Coordinates of C-alpha atoms in Angstrom, one line a residue:
X288 CA -10.0 4.7 22.9
X289 CA -8.1 1.5 23.7
X290 CA -5.3 0.6 26.0
X291 CA -2.3 -1.8 26.2
X292 CA -1.2 -2.6 29.7
X293 CA 1.3 -4.9 31.5
X294 CA 3.8 -5.0 28.7
X295 CA 7.5 -4.2 28.3
X296 CA 7.3 -1.1 26.0
X297 CA 10.1 -0.5 23.5
X298 CA 10.4 3.3 23.4
X299 CA 12.8 6.0 22.4
X300 CA 15.2 7.1 25.3
X301 CA 16.5 10.8 25.6
X302 CA 19.0 10.1 22.6
X303 CA 16.2 8.9 20.4
X304 CA 17.5 5.3 20.5
X305 CA 15.3 2.6 21.9
X306 CA 15.1 1.1 25.4
X307 CA 12.7 -1.0 27.2
X308 CA 10.3 0.3 29.9
X309 CA 7.8 -1.4 32.3
X310 CA 4.9 0.1 34.2
X311 CA 3.5 2.1 31.3
X312 CA 0.0 2.1 29.7
X313 CA -0.4 2.9 26.1
X314 CA -3.6 4.7 25.0
X315 CA -4.5 4.7 21.4
X316 CA -7.2 4.9 18.7
X317 CA -5.9 5.3 15.1
X318 CA -3.0 7.3 16.6
X319 CA -1.0 6.8 19.9
X320 CA -2.8 9.3 22.2
X321 CA -0.7 8.8 25.3
X322 CA 2.0 6.8 27.1
X323 CA 1.4 7.0 30.9
X324 CA 2.8 5.6 34.1
X325 CA 0.4 3.0 35.5
X326 CA -1.8 4.6 38.0
X327 CA -1.4 8.2 36.8
X328 CA -4.5 9.0 34.9
X329 CA -4.2 5.7 33.0
X330 CA -7.6 4.5 34.1
X331 CA -10.5 5.4 31.8
X332 CA -14.0 4.1 32.3
X333 CA -14.9 4.7 28.6
X334 CA -12.1 2.5 27.2
X335 CA -13.3 0.5 24.2
X336 CA -10.7 -2.3 24.8
X337 CA -8.0 -3.1 27.3
X338 CA -5.3 -5.5 26.2
X339 CA -3.3 -7.1 29.0
X340 CA 0.1 -7.9 27.4
X341 CA 1.1 -10.3 30.1
X342 CA 4.7 -9.2 30.2
X343 CA 5.2 -9.4 26.5
X344 CA 7.2 -6.8 24.5
X345 CA 5.2 -4.0 22.9
X346 CA 7.1 -2.5 19.9
X347 CA 6.4 -0.3 17.1
X348 CA 5.2 -2.4 14.1
X349 CA 7.9 -3.8 11.9
X350 CA 8.7 -2.5 8.5
X351 CA 9.8 -5.1 5.8
X352 CA 11.5 -3.1 3.0
X353 CA 12.4 -6.1 0.8
X354 CA 9.8 -8.7 0.2
X355 CA 8.8 -10.3 -3.1
X356 CA 5.9 -12.4 -1.7
X357 CA 4.5 -14.8 0.8
X358 CA 1.5 -17.2 1.4
X359 CA 1.3 -18.0 -2.4
X360 CA 1.2 -14.4 -3.6
X361 CA 4.0 -12.3 -5.3
X362 CA 4.5 -8.6 -6.1
X363 CA 4.6 -9.4 -9.8
X364 CA 1.1 -10.9 -9.7
X365 CA 0.2 -7.2 -9.8
X366 CA -3.4 -7.6 -8.5
X367 CA -5.3 -6.5 -5.4
X368 CA -5.9 -9.9 -4.2
X369 CA -2.2 -10.7 -4.1
X370 CA -1.4 -7.6 -2.0
X371 CA -4.3 -8.3 0.3
X372 CA -2.9 -11.8 0.9
X373 CA 0.5 -10.5 1.5
X374 CA -0.7 -7.8 3.9
X375 CA -2.6 -10.3 6.0
X376 CA 0.2 -12.7 6.2
X377 CA 2.7 -10.0 7.0
X378 CA 0.6 -8.9 9.9
X379 CA 0.9 -12.4 11.3
X380 CA 4.7 -11.8 11.5
X381 CA 4.6 -8.4 13.3
X382 CA 5.0 -6.4 10.1
X383 CA 2.6 -3.5 9.9
X384 CA 4.1 -1.8 6.7
X385 CA 6.2 -3.1 3.8
X386 CA 7.6 -2.4 0.4
X387 CA 6.4 -5.1 -2.3
X388 CA 9.5 -5.8 -4.2
X389 CA 9.7 -6.2 -8.0
X390 CA 12.3 -8.1 -9.9
X391 CA 14.0 -8.2 -13.4
X392 CA 11.3 -9.0 -15.8
X393 CA 10.0 -7.5 -19.0
X394 CA 9.6 -3.8 -18.1
X395 CA 6.0 -3.9 -19.2
X396 CA 5.5 -6.4 -16.3
X397 CA 7.4 -4.2 -13.9
X398 CA 5.2 -1.3 -14.9
X399 CA 2.1 -3.2 -14.3
X400 CA 3.2 -4.2 -10.8
X401 CA 4.2 -0.6 -10.1
X402 CA 0.7 0.6 -11.1
X403 CA -0.9 -2.1 -8.9
X404 CA 1.4 -1.1 -6.0
X405 CA 0.3 2.5 -6.5
X406 CA -3.4 1.4 -6.1
X407 CA -2.6 -0.7 -3.0
X408 CA -0.7 2.3 -1.5
X409 CA -4.1 4.2 -1.3
X410 CA -6.1 1.5 0.4
X411 CA -7.8 -1.8 -0.4
X412 CA -5.6 -4.1 1.6
X413 CA -6.3 -5.6 5.0
X414 CA -3.3 -6.0 7.3
X415 CA 0.0 -4.5 6.8
X416 CA 0.2 -1.2 4.9
X417 CA 1.8 -0.9 1.5
X418 CA 4.2 2.0 1.6
X419 CA 5.5 1.8 -2.0
X420 CA 7.9 -0.3 -4.0
X421 CA 11.4 -1.6 -3.7
X422 CA 12.4 -1.9 -7.3
X423 CA 15.1 -4.7 -7.5
X424 CA 16.3 -4.7 -11.0
X425 CA 16.4 -4.4 -14.0
X426 CA 19.4 -2.0 -13.6
X427 CA 21.9 -4.6 -12.3
X428 CA 25.0 -6.5 -13.4
X429 CA 24.6 -9.7 -15.4
X430 CA 27.5 -11.4 -13.6
X431 CA 25.7 -10.8 -10.2
X432 CA 22.2 -11.4 -11.2
X433 CA 21.5 -14.2 -8.8
X434 CA 18.0 -15.4 -9.3
X435 CA 17.1 -12.5 -11.7
X436 CA 16.5 -13.0 -15.3
X437 CA 19.5 -11.7 -17.3
X438 CA 17.5 -11.5 -20.5
X439 CA 15.6 -8.5 -19.1
X440 CA 18.4 -6.5 -17.6
X441 CA 18.5 -2.8 -18.8
X442 CA 20.9 0.1 -18.5
X443 CA 19.7 2.5 -15.7
X444 CA 17.7 5.4 -17.2
X445 CA 15.7 7.7 -14.9
X446 CA 13.4 8.7 -17.6
X447 CA 12.2 5.1 -17.7
X448 CA 11.1 5.2 -14.0
X449 CA 10.1 8.8 -13.6
X450 CA 6.4 8.1 -14.2
X451 CA 6.5 5.9 -11.1
X452 CA 8.6 8.2 -8.9
X453 CA 5.7 8.4 -6.4
X454 CA 5.6 4.6 -6.1
X455 CA 9.4 3.7 -6.0
X456 CA 10.8 4.2 -2.5
X457 CA 14.0 2.2 -3.0
X458 CA 15.7 1.1 -6.2
X459 CA 18.6 -1.4 -6.5
X460 CA 21.3 -0.6 -9.0
X461 CA 24.7 -1.8 -10.0
X462 CA 26.9 1.3 -9.7
X463 CA 29.6 0.2 -12.1
X464 CA 26.9 0.2 -14.9
X465 CA 26.3 3.9 -14.5
X466 CA 28.3 6.3 -16.7
X467 CA 28.1 9.1 -14.0
X468 CA 26.2 10.2 -10.9
X469 CA 23.2 11.5 -12.8
X470 CA 21.0 8.5 -12.1
X471 CA 21.7 8.5 -8.4
X472 CA 21.2 12.3 -8.1
X473 CA 17.9 12.2 -10.1
X474 CA 16.6 9.4 -7.8
X475 CA 17.6 11.2 -4.6
X476 CA 16.0 14.5 -5.8
X477 CA 12.8 12.6 -6.2
X478 CA 13.0 11.0 -2.7
X479 CA 14.0 7.5 -4.0
X480 CA 16.5 5.7 -1.9
X481 CA 19.3 4.4 -4.1
X482 CA 20.6 0.9 -3.1
X483 CA 23.8 -0.8 -4.3
X484 CA 23.1 -4.4 -5.1
X485 CA 23.5 -7.2 -7.7
X486 CA 26.7 -5.6 -8.4
X487 CA 30.4 -6.5 -9.4
X488 CA 31.7 -3.1 -8.5
X489 CA 35.0 -2.8 -6.7
X490 CA 35.5 -0.9 -3.5
X491 CA 36.3 2.4 -5.1
X492 CA 33.2 2.4 -7.3
X493 CA 30.9 1.4 -4.4
X494 CA 32.5 4.0 -2.1
X495 CA 32.1 6.6 -4.8
X496 CA 28.4 5.6 -5.2
X497 CA 27.8 5.9 -1.5
X498 CA 29.4 9.3 -1.4
X499 CA 27.2 10.3 -4.3
X500 CA 24.0 9.4 -2.4
X501 CA 23.5 5.6 -2.6
X502 CA 23.2 5.1 1.1
X503 CA 21.6 1.6 1.1
X504 CA 22.9 -1.8 0.4
X505 CA 20.6 -4.6 -0.9
X506 CA 21.0 -8.0 0.9
X507 CA 24.6 -7.3 2.2
X508 CA 27.0 -10.1 1.1
X509 CA 24.7 -11.6 -1.4
X510 CA 25.2 -10.9 -5.2
X511 CA 28.1 -8.6 -4.7
X512 CA 31.9 -8.5 -4.4
X513 CA 33.2 -9.7 -1.1
X514 CA 35.8 -8.7 1.3
X515 CA 39.5 -9.4 0.4
X516 CA 42.5 -7.9 2.2
X517 CA 43.7 -6.2 -1.0
X518 CA 40.3 -5.8 -2.6
X519 CA 37.7 -4.8 0.0
X520 CA 34.8 -4.9 -2.5
X521 CA 31.3 -3.8 -2.1
X522 CA 31.2 -5.5 1.3
X523 CA 34.2 -3.5 2.5
X524 CA 32.6 -0.2 1.3
X525 CA 29.3 -1.1 3.1
X526 CA 31.1 -1.9 6.4
X527 CA 33.4 1.2 6.1
X528 CA 30.5 3.7 5.8
X529 CA 27.1 4.7 7.4
X530 CA 25.2 3.1 4.5
X531 CA 22.1 1.2 5.7
X532 CA 22.6 -2.5 5.1
X533 CA 20.0 -5.1 4.5
X534 CA 20.6 -8.4 6.2
X535 CA 18.7 -11.7 5.4
X536 CA 19.0 -13.5 8.7
X537 CA 17.9 -17.0 7.8
X538 CA 21.4 -18.7 8.4
X539 CA 21.3 -19.6 4.7
X540 CA 22.1 -16.2 3.2
X541 CA 24.4 -15.2 6.0
X542 CA 26.4 -17.5 8.1
X543 CA 25.9 -16.9 11.9
X544 CA 29.5 -15.8 12.2
X545 CA 29.1 -13.2 9.3
X546 CA 26.1 -11.9 11.1
X547 CA 28.2 -11.2 14.3
X548 CA 31.0 -9.7 12.2
X549 CA 28.6 -7.4 10.5
X550 CA 26.9 -6.4 13.7
X551 CA 30.1 -5.5 15.4
X552 CA 31.7 -3.8 12.3
X553 CA 28.7 -1.5 12.0
X554 CA 28.6 -0.9 15.8
X555 CA 24.9 -2.3 15.8
X556 CA 23.8 0.7 13.7
X557 CA 22.7 1.2 10.1
X558 CA 21.3 -2.2 9.8
X559 CA 17.9 -3.2 8.3
X560 CA 16.7 -6.8 8.8
X561 CA 14.6 -7.9 5.8
X562 CA 13.1 -11.3 4.5
X563 CA 13.6 -11.1 0.6
X564 CA 10.9 -13.8 0.8
X565 CA 9.2 -15.5 -2.1
X566 CA 5.5 -16.5 -2.7
X567 CA 6.6 -19.9 -1.1
X568 CA 7.0 -18.3 2.3
X569 CA 4.6 -19.8 4.7
X570 CA 3.7 -22.8 2.4
X571 CA 6.3 -25.4 3.4
X572 CA 8.4 -27.7 1.1
X573 CA 7.7 -28.1 -2.5
X574 CA 7.8 -26.5 -6.0
X575 CA 7.2 -22.7 -6.3
X576 CA 8.0 -19.9 -8.8
X577 CA 9.9 -16.6 -8.9
X578 CA 9.7 -14.3 -12.0
X579 CA 8.7 -17.3 -14.2
X580 CA 11.5 -19.4 -12.9
X581 CA 10.9 -22.8 -11.2
X582 CA 11.9 -22.8 -7.5
X583 CA 12.2 -25.7 -5.2
X584 CA 11.9 -25.2 -1.4
X585 CA 13.4 -27.6 1.1
X586 CA 13.3 -26.4 4.7
X587 CA 14.8 -22.9 4.8
X588 CA 16.4 -23.2 1.4
X589 CA 14.8 -22.0 -1.9
X590 CA 16.8 -22.6 -5.1
X591 CA 16.4 -22.5 -8.9
X592 CA 17.0 -25.6 -10.9
X593 CA 20.8 -24.8 -11.2
X594 CA 21.1 -24.5 -7.4
X595 CA 21.2 -20.7 -7.2
X596 CA 19.6 -19.5 -4.0
X597 CA 16.3 -17.8 -4.9
X598 CA 15.3 -15.5 -2.1
X599 CA 14.1 -16.8 1.2
X600 CA 11.1 -18.3 3.0
X601 CA 11.9 -16.3 6.1
X602 CA 9.3 -14.5 8.3
X603 CA 10.7 -11.3 9.7
X604 CA 10.0 -12.2 13.4
X605 CA 11.9 -15.4 12.9
X606 CA 14.8 -13.3 11.4
X607 CA 14.8 -11.2 14.5
X608 CA 15.1 -14.3 16.7
X609 CA 17.9 -15.8 14.7
X610 CA 19.9 -12.5 14.6
X611 CA 19.5 -12.1 18.4
X612 CA 20.6 -15.7 18.9
X613 CA 23.7 -15.2 16.6
X614 CA 24.8 -11.8 17.8
X615 CA 23.5 -11.4 21.5
X616 CA 22.2 -7.9 20.3
X617 CA 19.7 -6.3 22.8
X618 CA 16.0 -6.6 21.9
X619 CA 15.5 -2.8 21.7
X620 CA 18.4 -2.5 19.3
X621 CA 17.1 -5.2 17.1
X622 CA 13.7 -3.6 17.0
X623 CA 15.4 -0.3 15.7
X624 CA 16.6 -2.4 12.7
X625 CA 13.1 -2.9 11.5
X626 CA 11.4 0.2 12.8
X627 CA 13.4 3.4 13.4
X628 CA 16.2 2.9 10.9
X629 CA 14.0 2.1 7.8
X630 CA 11.3 4.7 8.8
X631 CA 14.0 7.3 9.0
X632 CA 15.5 6.4 5.8
X633 CA 12.2 6.5 4.0
X634 CA 11.4 9.9 5.5
X635 CA 8.4 8.4 7.5
X636 CA 9.7 8.7 11.1
X637 CA 7.4 11.6 11.8
X638 CA 4.5 9.1 11.2
X639 CA 5.6 5.6 12.1
X640 CA 8.6 3.7 13.5
X641 CA 8.4 4.4 17.2
X642 CA 5.9 4.4 20.1
X643 CA 5.4 8.0 20.5
X644 CA 2.5 10.2 21.0
X645 CA 0.8 11.4 17.8
X646 CA 2.2 8.6 15.6
X647 CA 0.2 5.9 13.8
X648 CA -1.0 3.2 16.2
X649 CA 1.1 0.3 14.6
X650 CA 2.2 -2.3 17.2
X651 CA 3.9 -5.7 17.3
X652 CA 3.4 -7.6 20.6
X653 CA 5.7 -10.7 21.1
X654 CA 7.4 -12.8 23.6
X655 CA 11.2 -13.1 24.2
X656 CA 11.6 -15.5 21.4
X657 CA 9.7 -13.1 19.0
X658 CA 6.6 -15.4 18.8
X659 CA 3.9 -13.0 17.9
X660 CA 0.9 -12.4 20.2
X661 CA -0.7 -9.5 18.5
X662 CA -0.3 -7.1 15.6
X663 CA -2.1 -3.7 15.4
X664 CA -2.2 -1.6 12.2
X665 CA -3.6 1.9 12.5
X666 CA -5.4 0.9 15.7
X667 CA -7.0 -2.1 14.3
X668 CA -5.9 -5.7 15.4
X669 CA -5.1 -7.8 12.3
X670 CA -3.5 -10.7 14.2
X671 CA -3.9 -12.2 17.7
X672 CA -2.9 -15.5 19.0

C-alpha cells in the first residue's frame, strides 16, 4: 500500500459536491483504500511509498471528454502507438482518463479509428486510460462544420454506428438534421450520450432535442447559433437548461467575459472543461494537420488555410487555470467540471471521479496555479515533476 500526506484533498462533502480538506492521509494501491485523519491509524510500517504533497492539492484525476490529439498523435491515426503517446502526454496534464475524439472523414476511416479505440479501451496504453470515443461528426450541419470536412458529412443513422455502440460514449449531432427523435432515443437506450453541436438549429429545435435526451453540448458557443434577444439559439437553450456544456477555456474559443457569463448563467454547474486539442498540442508553433487538412499553429491559435479556427493546442490543466482566472470560481468547483460531472454523465461515478474509498486510485496533484506535480493512474505514477 502507498500513502499521500500533507496535501489539500478535494473530496465530496455531505451533499456530494466537492470541498477542500487538510490534515488527511490517503491510502491506496490500485484502489483508494482509506482516507484518514492524520495521526489516526494513518501510520503503517509496511507502506511501499509515502508521498509528501507539500501542501499541494490532491484531486481525483481529470477526465478529458473531447480531445482529437496531442504530442504529434491523433485519434484518426488509429494505431496503438498514437494512443500510447496521447495517454502519456495527457498524464502530464493531470488527465487520468479520456475520450479520443474522431472527426468528419470517410466513414471507413472513422470505423478504423473506432476499432482501434476499442482495442485501446482494453489495455495496451501507458498513462491516461482510454474510456471510449467521442464521435464528433459526420452527423453535423454543413453550414456549421467548422474545421470538419463537408465532403464526408452524412445523415444520422443509428444502424451505421450500432456495431460500435460499446465504443461510442458521446456522439455530436446537429438536431435540425434529424427527422424525429428516433436517433436520440436509440443512442440513449444504448448508453451513448447525445451532444448537440456543429449545428444551425434554432432555440426551439435545440430545446426539443434536450428534452428528448440530448443532454450535452459540444464546445459551447463554437459552431452553433448564438444568443440573440429575439432568437436565443442553441446557446440560449444550453444556458436555459441542465444540459452539460463543454467549454474550451483557452481565451481563443471563448472570450474571458463569455466564460464568466456562462459560469454565472449555469450557476457553476453542468459545465465540463475540455481541450478539443489537435496533434499539434505540445509541439509549439508551426505546421500541423487535422483530418487531412493543413493547420498552422501560432501561439494559442490553430487555424486552417482559410483562417477557420481548427481546434486548440490547450492542455487541460492550463484550461483550469485560465477558467479560474476569468471567473474566480473556487478550485473544488472547477475540479468537479473535469471529474464528478463527466464521470456521472458517462455512468462511471461509482468507479472514478472522486476521492472516495473503493474507487480507482486516479489522482492529479498540483499547485494553486494548476502546475502539475504528480499524476497517478490506477495506483501507478505516470508523471512526476
